[in-house]
Amino acid sequence: MLRRILSLLVFSVLSTAFAHAQEPQMDLQRTKLSVGMYQIDAQVAQTPEQREIGLMFRKEMPQFEGMIFVFEQPATQCFWMRNTILPLTAAFVADDGRIVNLADMQPMTENSHCSEEPVRFVLEMNQGWFAHKNIKKGAKLGGVLFANRH
């Protein structure tokens, strides 16, 4: 009887955790970024758990919103799209705000998209956002995350 109760308890906890894990994170801290004349309202994913969930399970995202992933130190960052419904473009960004490279990523895939050099920041936007605004590799992002960094 005790084993059965324990099994039900474990199942209940795991079911609750799984159900919670399938909800998009909408309550992250936000920061304002700019690139050229465009403004971006970006959610900030800075803890390992926030970065792991990212934009998973989001069904829509306004055009001038995105998510910026902040890592502790520069490294080759690689992203994939498991459980991510929206097609996204990742901008891999150096400490000074320079876009190192851009990668279009297809939804619900495990294809790896990596930075061409070590970076601490990755900005994800709706796919096509950068292209429609003619923002390319080498463009500079502005915002408090990049202030006083050279």
Short mmCIF file of C-alpha atoms in Angstrom, two decimals:
data_model
loop_
_atom_site.label_atom_id
_atom_site.label_comp_id
_atom_site.label_asym_id
_atom_site.label_seq_id
_atom_site.Cartn_x
_atom_site.Cartn_y
_atom_site.Cartn_z
CA MET A 1 0.00 0.00 0.00
CA LEU A 2 2.82 2.39 0.89
CA ARG A 3 4.53 1.68 -2.44
CA ARG A 4 1.32 2.47 -4.29
CA ILE A 5 0.87 5.77 -2.45
CA LEU A 6 4.51 6.64 -3.10
CA SER A 7 4.11 5.79 -6.79
CA LEU A 8 1.01 7.98 -7.04
CA LEU A 9 2.79 10.81 -5.28
CA VAL A 10 5.79 10.60 -7.64
CA PHE A 11 3.48 10.43 -10.66
CA SER A 12 1.55 13.47 -9.42
CA VAL A 13 4.72 15.51 -8.89
CA LEU A 14 6.13 14.56 -12.30
CA SER A 15 2.81 15.28 -14.04
CA THR A 16 2.62 18.71 -12.44
CA ALA A 17 6.24 19.48 -13.35
CA PHE A 18 5.69 18.34 -16.96
CA ALA A 19 2.49 20.40 -17.31
CA HIS A 20 4.27 23.46 -15.89
CA ALA A 21 7.25 22.91 -18.20
CA GLN A 22 4.96 23.16 -21.26
CA GLU A 23 3.93 26.71 -20.44
CA PRO A 24 5.83 29.55 -22.07
CA GLN A 25 7.82 31.83 -19.79
CA MET A 26 6.19 35.22 -20.03
CA ASP A 27 7.28 36.85 -16.78
CA LEU A 28 11.01 37.37 -17.31
CA GLN A 29 12.71 40.70 -16.68
CA ARG A 30 12.75 42.89 -19.80
CA THR A 31 15.28 45.25 -21.30
CA LYS A 32 15.12 47.78 -24.13
CA LEU A 33 17.51 47.23 -27.03
CA SER A 34 18.03 49.19 -30.22
CA VAL A 35 19.53 48.45 -33.59
CA GLY A 36 19.68 51.33 -36.03
CA MET A 37 16.34 53.15 -35.76
CA TYR A 38 14.52 50.09 -34.42
CA GLN A 39 13.59 49.42 -30.79
CA ILE A 40 13.28 45.93 -29.30
CA ASP A 41 11.49 44.96 -26.10
CA ALA A 42 13.46 41.87 -25.05
CA GLN A 43 12.81 39.37 -22.30
CA VAL A 44 16.09 38.52 -20.53
CA ALA A 45 16.91 34.83 -20.06
CA GLN A 46 19.92 34.78 -17.73
CA THR A 47 19.66 31.75 -15.45
CA PRO A 48 20.41 28.25 -16.77
CA GLU A 49 16.72 27.30 -16.40
CA GLN A 50 15.49 30.46 -18.16
CA ARG A 51 17.96 29.89 -21.00
CA GLU A 52 16.98 26.22 -21.31
CA ILE A 53 13.25 27.04 -21.66
CA GLY A 54 13.81 30.12 -23.84
CA LEU A 55 10.90 30.68 -26.21
CA MET A 56 9.64 27.09 -26.04
CA PHE A 57 5.87 26.67 -26.28
CA ARG A 58 5.23 30.30 -27.34
CA LYS A 59 2.52 30.44 -30.00
CA GLU A 60 3.07 34.06 -30.97
CA MET A 61 5.38 36.98 -30.30
CA PRO A 62 4.80 40.65 -31.20
CA GLN A 63 7.08 41.92 -33.98
CA PHE A 64 9.21 44.21 -31.82
CA GLU A 65 9.66 41.70 -29.01
CA GLY A 66 12.36 39.10 -28.61
CA MET A 67 14.40 37.24 -26.04
CA ILE A 68 18.04 37.89 -25.23
CA PHE A 69 20.03 35.08 -23.67
CA VAL A 70 22.81 36.26 -21.36
CA PHE A 71 25.68 33.92 -20.53
CA GLU A 72 28.33 34.35 -17.83
CA GLN A 73 31.26 34.55 -20.24
CA PRO A 74 31.92 34.45 -23.97
CA ALA A 75 31.86 30.98 -25.55
CA THR A 76 30.70 29.34 -28.75
CA GLN A 77 26.93 29.33 -28.18
CA CYS A 78 24.75 26.79 -29.99
CA PHE A 79 20.95 26.86 -30.13
CA TRP A 80 18.27 24.48 -31.37
CA MET A 81 14.48 24.60 -31.58
CA ARG A 82 13.17 21.60 -29.63
CA ASN A 83 9.62 22.39 -28.44
CA THR A 84 9.80 25.83 -30.07
CA ILE A 85 6.76 26.48 -32.24
CA LEU A 86 7.73 29.87 -33.72
CA PRO A 87 10.26 30.17 -36.57
CA LEU A 88 13.05 32.36 -35.18
CA THR A 89 16.25 34.08 -36.21
CA ALA A 90 19.11 34.05 -33.71
CA ALA A 91 21.57 36.93 -33.64
CA PHE A 92 24.82 35.93 -31.93
CA VAL A 93 26.10 39.11 -30.30
CA ALA A 94 29.56 40.12 -29.02
CA ASP A 95 30.08 42.03 -25.75
CA ASP A 96 30.18 45.37 -27.61
CA GLY A 97 26.77 44.73 -29.24
CA ARG A 98 28.15 43.70 -32.65
CA ILE A 99 26.12 41.00 -34.41
CA VAL A 100 28.67 38.23 -35.10
CA ASN A 101 26.29 36.15 -37.23
CA LEU A 102 22.61 35.46 -37.83
CA ALA A 103 20.92 32.06 -38.13
CA ASP A 104 17.38 31.28 -39.28
CA MET A 105 16.02 28.38 -37.23
CA GLN A 106 13.11 26.13 -38.14
CA PRO A 107 10.50 25.23 -35.51
CA MET A 108 10.48 21.87 -33.71
CA THR A 109 13.94 20.80 -34.93
CA GLU A 110 17.14 19.80 -33.18
CA ASN A 111 19.46 21.28 -35.81
CA SER A 112 22.29 23.11 -34.09
CA HIS A 113 22.97 26.78 -34.94
CA CYS A 114 26.21 28.15 -33.48
CA SER A 115 28.03 31.43 -33.10
CA GLU A 116 30.98 31.99 -35.44
CA GLU A 117 33.04 33.28 -32.51
CA PRO A 118 32.70 33.27 -28.72
CA VAL A 119 29.76 35.44 -27.55
CA ARG A 120 27.88 36.12 -24.30
CA PHE A 121 24.60 37.19 -25.89
CA VAL A 122 22.08 35.63 -28.27
CA LEU A 123 19.01 37.58 -29.37
CA GLU A 124 16.08 35.61 -30.78
CA MET A 125 13.47 37.43 -32.86
CA ASN A 126 10.67 36.29 -35.17
CA GLN A 127 12.22 34.82 -38.30
CA GLY A 128 12.64 37.46 -40.97
CA TRP A 129 12.69 40.42 -38.57
CA PHE A 130 16.37 41.20 -39.19
CA ALA A 131 16.13 40.58 -42.96
CA HIS A 132 13.04 42.80 -43.39
CA LYS A 133 14.89 45.64 -41.67
CA ASN A 134 18.11 45.01 -43.60
CA ILE A 135 20.01 44.31 -40.37
CA LYS A 136 23.04 42.15 -41.08
CA LYS A 137 26.17 40.71 -39.55
CA GLY A 138 28.28 43.59 -38.20
CA ALA A 139 25.31 45.77 -37.14
CA LYS A 140 25.46 47.01 -33.55
CA LEU A 141 22.87 46.55 -30.84
CA GLY A 142 22.51 49.24 -28.20
CA GLY A 143 21.20 48.97 -24.67
CA VAL A 144 22.32 48.75 -21.06
CA LEU A 145 23.64 45.20 -21.59
CA PHE A 146 26.26 46.58 -23.98
CA ALA A 147 27.10 49.87 -22.24
CA ASN A 148 30.79 50.33 -21.41
CA ARG A 149 31.83 47.13 -23.17
CA HIS A 150 34.61 47.23 -25.74
#
